[in-house]
Coordinates of C-alpha atoms and ligand atoms in Angstrom, one line a residue:
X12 CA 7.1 39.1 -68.0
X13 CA 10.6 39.9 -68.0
X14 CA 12.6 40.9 -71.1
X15 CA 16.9 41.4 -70.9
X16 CA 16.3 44.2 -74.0
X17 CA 19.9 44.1 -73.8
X18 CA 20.1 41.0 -75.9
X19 CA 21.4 41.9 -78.9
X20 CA 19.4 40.3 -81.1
X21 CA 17.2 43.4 -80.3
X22 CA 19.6 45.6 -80.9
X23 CA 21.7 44.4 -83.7
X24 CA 20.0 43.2 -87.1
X25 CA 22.9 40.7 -88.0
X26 CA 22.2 38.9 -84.4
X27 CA 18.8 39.1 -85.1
X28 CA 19.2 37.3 -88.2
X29 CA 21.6 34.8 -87.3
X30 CA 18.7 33.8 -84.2
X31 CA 16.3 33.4 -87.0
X32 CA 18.7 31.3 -89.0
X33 CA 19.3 29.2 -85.7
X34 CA 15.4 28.7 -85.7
X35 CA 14.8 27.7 -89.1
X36 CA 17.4 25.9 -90.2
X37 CA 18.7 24.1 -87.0
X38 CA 20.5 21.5 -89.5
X39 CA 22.2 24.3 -91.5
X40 CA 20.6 26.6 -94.2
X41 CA 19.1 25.2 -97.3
X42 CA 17.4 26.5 -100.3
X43 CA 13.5 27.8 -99.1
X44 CA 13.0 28.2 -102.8
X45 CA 14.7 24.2 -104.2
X46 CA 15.1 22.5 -100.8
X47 CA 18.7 22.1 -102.0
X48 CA 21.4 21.9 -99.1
X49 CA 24.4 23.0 -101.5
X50 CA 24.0 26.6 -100.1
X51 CA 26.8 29.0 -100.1
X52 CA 27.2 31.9 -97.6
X53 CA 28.4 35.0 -99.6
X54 CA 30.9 37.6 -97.9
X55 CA 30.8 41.3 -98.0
X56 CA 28.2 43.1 -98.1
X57 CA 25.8 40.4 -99.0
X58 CA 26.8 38.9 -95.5
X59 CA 25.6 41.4 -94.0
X60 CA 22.0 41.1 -95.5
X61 CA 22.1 37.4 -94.4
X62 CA 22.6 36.3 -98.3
X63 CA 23.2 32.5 -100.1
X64 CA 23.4 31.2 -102.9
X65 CA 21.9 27.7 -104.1
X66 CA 23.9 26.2 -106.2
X67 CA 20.8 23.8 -107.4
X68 CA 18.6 26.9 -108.6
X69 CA 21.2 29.5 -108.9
X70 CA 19.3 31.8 -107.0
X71 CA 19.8 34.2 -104.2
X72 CA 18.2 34.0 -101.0
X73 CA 17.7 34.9 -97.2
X74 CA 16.3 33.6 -94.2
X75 CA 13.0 35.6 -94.7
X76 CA 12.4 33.8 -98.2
X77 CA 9.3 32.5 -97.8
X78 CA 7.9 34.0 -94.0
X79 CA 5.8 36.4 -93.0
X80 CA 8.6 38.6 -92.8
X81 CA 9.9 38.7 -96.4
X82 CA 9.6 41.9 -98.0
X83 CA 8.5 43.7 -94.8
X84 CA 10.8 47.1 -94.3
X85 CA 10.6 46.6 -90.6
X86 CA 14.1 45.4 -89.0
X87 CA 14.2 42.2 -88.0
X88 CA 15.1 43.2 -84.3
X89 CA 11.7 45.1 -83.5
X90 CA 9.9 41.8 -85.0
X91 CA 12.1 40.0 -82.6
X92 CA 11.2 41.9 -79.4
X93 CA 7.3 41.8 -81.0
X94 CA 7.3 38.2 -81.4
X95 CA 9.0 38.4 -77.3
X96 CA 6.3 41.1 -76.2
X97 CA 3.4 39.0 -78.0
X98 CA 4.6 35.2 -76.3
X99 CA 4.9 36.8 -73.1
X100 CA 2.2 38.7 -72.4
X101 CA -0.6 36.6 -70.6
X102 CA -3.4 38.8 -72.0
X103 CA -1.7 39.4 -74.8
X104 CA -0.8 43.3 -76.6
X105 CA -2.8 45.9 -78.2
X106 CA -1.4 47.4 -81.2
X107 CA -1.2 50.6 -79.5
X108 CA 1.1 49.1 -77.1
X109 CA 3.3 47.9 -79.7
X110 CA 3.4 50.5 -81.9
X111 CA 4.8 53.2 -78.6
X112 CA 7.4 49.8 -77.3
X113 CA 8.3 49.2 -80.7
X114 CA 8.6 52.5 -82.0
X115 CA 7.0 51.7 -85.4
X116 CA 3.2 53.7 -86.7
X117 CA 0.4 52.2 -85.3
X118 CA -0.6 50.7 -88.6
X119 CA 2.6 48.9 -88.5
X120 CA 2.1 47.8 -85.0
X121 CA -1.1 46.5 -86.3
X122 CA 0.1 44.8 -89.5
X123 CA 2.5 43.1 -87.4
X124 CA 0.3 41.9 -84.3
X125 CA -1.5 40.1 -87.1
X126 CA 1.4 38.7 -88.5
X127 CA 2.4 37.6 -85.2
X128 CA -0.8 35.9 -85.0
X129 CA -0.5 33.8 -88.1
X130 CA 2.6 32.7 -86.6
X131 CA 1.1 31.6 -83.8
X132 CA -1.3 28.8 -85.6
X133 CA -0.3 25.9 -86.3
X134 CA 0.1 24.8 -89.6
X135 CA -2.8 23.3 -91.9
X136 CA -2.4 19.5 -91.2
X137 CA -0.4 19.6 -88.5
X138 CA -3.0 19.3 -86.0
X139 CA -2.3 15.9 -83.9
X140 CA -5.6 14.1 -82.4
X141 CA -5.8 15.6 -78.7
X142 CA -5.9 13.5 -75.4
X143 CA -5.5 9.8 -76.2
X144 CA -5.6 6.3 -73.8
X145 CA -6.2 7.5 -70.3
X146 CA -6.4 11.1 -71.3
X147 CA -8.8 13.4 -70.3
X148 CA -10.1 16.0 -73.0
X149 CA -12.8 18.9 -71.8
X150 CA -15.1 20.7 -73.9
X151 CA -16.7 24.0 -73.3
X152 CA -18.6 26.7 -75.0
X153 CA -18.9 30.4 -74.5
X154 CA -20.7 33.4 -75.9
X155 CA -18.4 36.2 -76.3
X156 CA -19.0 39.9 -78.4
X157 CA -22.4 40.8 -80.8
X158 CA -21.9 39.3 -84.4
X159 CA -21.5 40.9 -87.2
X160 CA -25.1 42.2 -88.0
X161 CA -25.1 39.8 -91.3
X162 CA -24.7 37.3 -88.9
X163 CA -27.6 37.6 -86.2
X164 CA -29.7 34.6 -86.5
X165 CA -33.4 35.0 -86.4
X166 CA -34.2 31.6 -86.0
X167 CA -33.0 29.5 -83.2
X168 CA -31.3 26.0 -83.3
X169 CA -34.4 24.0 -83.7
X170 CA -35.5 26.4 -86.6
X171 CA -37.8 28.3 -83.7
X172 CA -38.0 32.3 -85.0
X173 CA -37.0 34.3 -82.0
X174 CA -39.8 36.2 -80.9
X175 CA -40.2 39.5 -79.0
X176 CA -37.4 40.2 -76.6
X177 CA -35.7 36.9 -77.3
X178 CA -34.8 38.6 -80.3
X179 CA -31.4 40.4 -80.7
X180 CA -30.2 39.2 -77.1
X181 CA -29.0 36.4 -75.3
X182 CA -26.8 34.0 -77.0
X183 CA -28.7 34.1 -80.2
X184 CA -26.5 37.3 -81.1
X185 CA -23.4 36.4 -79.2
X186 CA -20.3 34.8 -80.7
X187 CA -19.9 31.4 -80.0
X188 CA -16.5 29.5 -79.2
X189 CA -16.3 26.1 -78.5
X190 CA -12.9 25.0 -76.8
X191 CA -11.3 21.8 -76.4
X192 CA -8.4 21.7 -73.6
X193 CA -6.8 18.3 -73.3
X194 CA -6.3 18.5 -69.1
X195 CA -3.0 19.1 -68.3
X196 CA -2.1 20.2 -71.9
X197 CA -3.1 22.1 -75.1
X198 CA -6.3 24.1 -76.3
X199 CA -7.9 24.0 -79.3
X200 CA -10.8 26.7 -80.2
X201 CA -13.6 27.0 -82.9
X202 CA -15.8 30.3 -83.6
X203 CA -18.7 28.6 -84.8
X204 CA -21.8 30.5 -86.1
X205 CA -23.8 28.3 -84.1
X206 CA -23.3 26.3 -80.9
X207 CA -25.0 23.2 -81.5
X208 CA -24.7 19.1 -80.6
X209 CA -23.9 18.4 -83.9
X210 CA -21.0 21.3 -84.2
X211 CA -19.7 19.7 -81.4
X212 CA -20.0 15.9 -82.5
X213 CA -18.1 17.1 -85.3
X214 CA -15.5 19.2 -83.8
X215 CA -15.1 16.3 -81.2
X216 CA -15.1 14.0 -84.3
X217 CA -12.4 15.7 -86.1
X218 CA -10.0 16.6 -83.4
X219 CA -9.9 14.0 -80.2
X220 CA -8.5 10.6 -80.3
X221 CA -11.1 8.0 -79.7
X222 CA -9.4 6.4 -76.5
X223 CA -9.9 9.6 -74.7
X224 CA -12.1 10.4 -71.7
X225 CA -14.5 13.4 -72.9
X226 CA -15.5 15.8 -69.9
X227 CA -18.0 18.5 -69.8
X228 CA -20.9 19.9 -68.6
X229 CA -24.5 18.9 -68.7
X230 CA -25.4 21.7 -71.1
X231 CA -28.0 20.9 -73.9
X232 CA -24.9 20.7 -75.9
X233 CA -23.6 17.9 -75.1
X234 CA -26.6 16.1 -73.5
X235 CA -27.4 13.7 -76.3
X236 CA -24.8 11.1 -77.2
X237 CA -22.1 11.3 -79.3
X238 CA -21.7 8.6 -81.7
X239 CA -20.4 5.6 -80.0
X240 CA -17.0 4.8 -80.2
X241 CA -16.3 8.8 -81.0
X242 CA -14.4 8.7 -77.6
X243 CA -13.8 5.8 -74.6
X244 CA -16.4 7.6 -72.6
X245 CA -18.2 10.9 -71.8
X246 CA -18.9 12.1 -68.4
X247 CA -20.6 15.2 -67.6
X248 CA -20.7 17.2 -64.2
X249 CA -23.9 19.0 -63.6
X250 CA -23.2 22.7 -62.7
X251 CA -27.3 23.1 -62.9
X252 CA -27.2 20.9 -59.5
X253 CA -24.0 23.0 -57.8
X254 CA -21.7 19.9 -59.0
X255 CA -18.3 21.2 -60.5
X256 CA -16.4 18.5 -59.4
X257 CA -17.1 15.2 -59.4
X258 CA -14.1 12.7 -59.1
X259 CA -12.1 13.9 -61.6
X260 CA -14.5 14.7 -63.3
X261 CA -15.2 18.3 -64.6
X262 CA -14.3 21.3 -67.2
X263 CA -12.5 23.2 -64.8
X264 CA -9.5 23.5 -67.7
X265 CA -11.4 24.7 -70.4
X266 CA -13.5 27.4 -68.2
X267 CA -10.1 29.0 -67.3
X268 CA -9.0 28.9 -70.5
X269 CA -12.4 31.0 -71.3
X270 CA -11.6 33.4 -68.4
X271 CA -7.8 33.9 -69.7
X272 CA -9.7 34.7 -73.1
X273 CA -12.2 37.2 -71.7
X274 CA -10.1 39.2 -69.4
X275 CA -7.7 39.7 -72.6
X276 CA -10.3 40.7 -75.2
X277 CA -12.1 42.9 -72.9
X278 CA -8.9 44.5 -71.1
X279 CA -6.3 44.3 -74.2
X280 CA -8.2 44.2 -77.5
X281 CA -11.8 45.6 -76.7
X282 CA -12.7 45.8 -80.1
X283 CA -12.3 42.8 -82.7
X284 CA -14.7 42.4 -85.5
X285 CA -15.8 38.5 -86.0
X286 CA -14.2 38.1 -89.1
X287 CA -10.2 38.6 -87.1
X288 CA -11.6 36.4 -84.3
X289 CA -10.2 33.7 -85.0
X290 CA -6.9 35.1 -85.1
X291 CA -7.4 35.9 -81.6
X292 CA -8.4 33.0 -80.7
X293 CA -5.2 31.5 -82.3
X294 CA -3.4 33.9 -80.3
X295 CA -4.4 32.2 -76.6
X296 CA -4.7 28.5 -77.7
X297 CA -0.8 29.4 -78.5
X298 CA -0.1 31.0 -75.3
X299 CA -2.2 28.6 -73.4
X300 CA -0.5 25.5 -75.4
X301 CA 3.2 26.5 -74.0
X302 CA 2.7 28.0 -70.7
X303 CA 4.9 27.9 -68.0
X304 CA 2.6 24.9 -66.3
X305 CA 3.9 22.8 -69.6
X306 CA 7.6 23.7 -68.7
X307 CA 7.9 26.6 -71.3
X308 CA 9.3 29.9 -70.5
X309 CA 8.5 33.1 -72.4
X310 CA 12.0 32.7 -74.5
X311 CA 10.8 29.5 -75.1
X312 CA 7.4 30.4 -76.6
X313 CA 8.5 33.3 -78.7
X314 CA 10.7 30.7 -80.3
X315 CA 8.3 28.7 -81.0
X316 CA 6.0 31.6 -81.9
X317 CA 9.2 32.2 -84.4
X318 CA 9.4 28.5 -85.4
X319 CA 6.1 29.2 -87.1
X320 CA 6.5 31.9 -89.5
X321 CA 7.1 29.8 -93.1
X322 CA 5.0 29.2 -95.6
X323 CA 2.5 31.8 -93.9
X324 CA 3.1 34.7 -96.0
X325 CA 0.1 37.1 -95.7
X326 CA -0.3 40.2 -97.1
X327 CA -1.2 43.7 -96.3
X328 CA -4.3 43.9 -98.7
X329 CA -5.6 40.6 -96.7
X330 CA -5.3 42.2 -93.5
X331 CA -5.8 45.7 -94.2
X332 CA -9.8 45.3 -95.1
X333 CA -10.9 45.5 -91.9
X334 CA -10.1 47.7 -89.4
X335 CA -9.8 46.5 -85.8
Ligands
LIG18 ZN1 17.6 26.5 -104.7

């Protein structure tokens, strides 16, 4: 990770804006509020502060109308170099790293790792189908952290009570996270409460195109058949027999994606209660989805990162229940 903190648009809050305005509104600035393009740039002061006017609703606004960063104090610079910190860093960043690079309290370090986050997932309905004719997709699952203790299941996934010392160990009391990586391009993961066939018959159902090649393992998971049709066909390498590799066949892409996600949460985060997991999770499918093996550069990603930050307001009560 290399960072020129020379760039101005660390430095200097009007830069910083203007990069924002170069990200959102590519075509020129419009209304965030009307959608109206008849948008005037007002001088003075008001320039300074990044101000328009729409001349459809007659109201006042900035490029921060309407993104996680409206109403935030913080200058836009230091959620710049954030957003650049956050994209670039493989493992991602605690909020106590933040908060001493940034220079901001750790509970603003915090509040803005989260908001970072958000950023990071893609918008609601904006997921594409993943893989497609001659594509490969690979699914996984891993157990990761206890759960919550309202969460520990007492019954397995046949409806078995766990007995004795099955009980409170082994995956049973483990999160579960079920990943799709389309081989040779993005990942897509689920915390589910439980890891079971028909979880992943519907997560398969819902997010992979039905001319794709499926790959996994021989796991109970996946061992029954999926629906016919739900995908062109489903191959399965048998790890139990020392096979990883068959062909090219295996899930070779999704376990490294798991090991990208483990040496981060252990090493970086260490503690995340289940309910945030998913936010974390979010985090490394975004990283994962534009790295450097896709032809994107760390600039490149916290753009994107920034590309994401409308309509996703969230708010400190939402995020300031729980405590990491
Ligand atoms: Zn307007």
């Amino acid at each position: 990770m290399s960072i020129n903190l020379k760039n101005p648009i660390y430095n200097n809050e009007i830069k910083a804006r203007e990069h924002l305005e170069s990200l959102r509104w590519p075509d020129g600035a419009y209304c965030p509020r009307c959608g109206g393009f008849e948008v005037v740039k007002l001088g003075g002061k008001a320039a300074d502060l990044g101000q328009y006017n729409c001349r459809d609703c007659r109201k006042k606004f900035t490029v921060t109308v309407g993104t996680v960063f409206e109403r935030s104090h913080i200058p836009l610079t230091k959620w710049l170099l954030g957003f650049q910190l956050m994209a670039s860093s493989k493992k991602g960043m605690s909020a106590h790293q933040l908060h001493r690079m940034l220079d901001v309290t750790y509970k603003t370090a915090w509040f803005m790792a989260h908001r970072i986050r958000e950023a990071m997932k893609p918008a609601s309905g904006s997921k594409e189908p993943m893989g497609g004719k001659g594509k490969v997709v690979e699914a996984d699952e891993t157990y990761f952290g206890k759960v919550s203790k309202e969460n520990i299941k007492t019954v397995d996934e046949k409806g078995k009570p766990f007995k004795g010392s099955r009980m409170g160990r082994g995956p049973a009391n483990k999160r579960a996270v079920i990943a799709l990586v389309e081989r040779g391009g993005k990942a897509r993961t689920f915390h589910v409460a439980h890891a079971t066939f028909a979880k992943v018959e519907e997560i398969v159902a819902f997010n992979i195109d039905r001319e794709s090649r499926l790959h996994t393992d021989e796991s109970r998971l996946y061992s029954a058949s999926l629906v016919p049709g739900m995908v062109a066909k489903h191959e399965t390498v048998r790890h139990s027999a020392d096979e990883y590799v068959r062909g090219d066949v295996y899930s070779n892409s999704a376990e490294n994606y798991f090991s990208i996600f483990k040496r981060g949460m252990r090493g970086v985060y260490q503690h995340c209660s289940e309910k945030h997991l998913h936010r974390y999770l979010a985090e490394f499918d975004f990283r994962y989805s534009n790295r450097v093996a896709l032809g994107v550069d760390d600039t490149d990603r916290a753009n994107e990162a920034l590309k994401g930050i409308t309509g996703k307001r969230l708010t400190y009560r939402r995020t300031s229940e729980a405590r990491l």
